[in-house]
Coordinates of C-alpha atoms in Angstrom, one line a residue:
M1 CA 18.5 5.6 0.2
Q2 CA 15.4 5.9 2.3
I3 CA 12.7 3.2 1.9
K4 CA 9.3 4.6 1.3
F5 CA 6.2 3.1 3.0
M6 CA 2.6 3.5 1.9
I7 CA 0.2 4.1 4.7
I8 CA -3.0 2.0 5.0
G9 CA -5.6 3.3 7.3
K10 CA -5.2 6.3 9.6
I11 CA -2.4 6.7 12.0
Q12 CA -2.9 9.1 15.0
K13 CA -0.1 11.2 16.4
D14 CA 2.1 9.3 18.8
E15 CA 0.3 6.0 17.9
K16 CA 2.5 2.9 17.5
T17 CA 3.0 1.7 13.9
I18 CA 4.0 -1.5 12.2
R19 CA 6.0 -1.7 8.9
L20 CA 5.4 -4.5 6.5
N21 CA 7.9 -5.4 3.8
T22 CA 5.4 -7.1 1.5
D23 CA 5.7 -7.7 -2.2
I24 CA 3.7 -5.2 -4.2
N25 CA 3.4 -5.6 -7.9
C26 CA 1.6 -3.6 -10.5
S27 CA -1.6 -5.3 -11.4
F28 CA -1.2 -4.3 -15.1
C29 CA 2.4 -4.8 -16.0
G30 CA 3.6 -6.9 -13.1
K31 CA 6.5 -4.7 -12.2
S32 CA 7.7 -4.9 -8.6
V33 CA 7.3 -1.8 -6.6
P34 CA 9.9 -0.9 -4.0
G35 CA 9.0 -0.1 -0.4
G36 CA 6.4 -1.4 1.9
I37 CA 3.3 -0.7 3.9
K38 CA 2.9 1.1 7.2
A39 CA -0.2 0.8 9.5
S40 CA -1.2 1.5 13.1
M41 CA -0.9 -1.4 15.5
K42 CA -4.6 -1.3 16.3
Y43 CA -5.7 -1.3 12.6
F44 CA -3.1 -4.0 11.7
K45 CA -4.9 -6.6 13.9
T46 CA -8.3 -6.1 12.2
K47 CA -10.1 -8.0 9.5
E48 CA -10.6 -4.7 7.7
F49 CA -6.9 -4.3 7.3
K50 CA -6.5 -7.7 5.7
K51 CA -9.3 -6.9 3.3
E52 CA -8.0 -3.5 2.4
L53 CA -4.5 -4.9 1.9
K54 CA -5.8 -7.6 -0.4
E55 CA -7.8 -5.0 -2.5
F56 CA -4.8 -2.7 -2.5
K57 CA -2.5 -5.4 -4.0
K58 CA -5.1 -6.4 -6.5
N59 CA -5.7 -2.9 -7.8
Y60 CA -2.3 -1.3 -7.5
L61 CA -0.8 0.4 -10.5
C62 CA 2.8 1.5 -10.8
G63 CA 3.5 5.2 -11.7
I64 CA 3.9 4.4 -15.4
C65 CA 0.7 2.4 -15.8
R66 CA -1.2 4.9 -13.7
D67 CA -0.1 7.8 -15.9
K68 CA -1.0 5.8 -19.1
K69 CA -4.4 5.1 -17.7
R70 CA -4.9 8.8 -16.8
V71 CA -4.1 10.1 -20.3
G72 CA -6.0 7.2 -22.0
K73 CA -3.1 5.4 -23.7
P74 CA -3.2 1.6 -23.9

């Protein structure tokens, strides 16, 4: 089984990356989401990355909750 990583920021070709195995939970149902986050080494060291990661975790919806929201079901 291959672990999937979500990319935060832009990663240029041949740029070094870092992979973070951080806990990501759905902000609606609380379900844990498998995988982690991938970012460029340059972007990882910035304040913007930390801010974007915090917002991402705060607003993340799992696939089921995202689909419910899209079709307007509670």
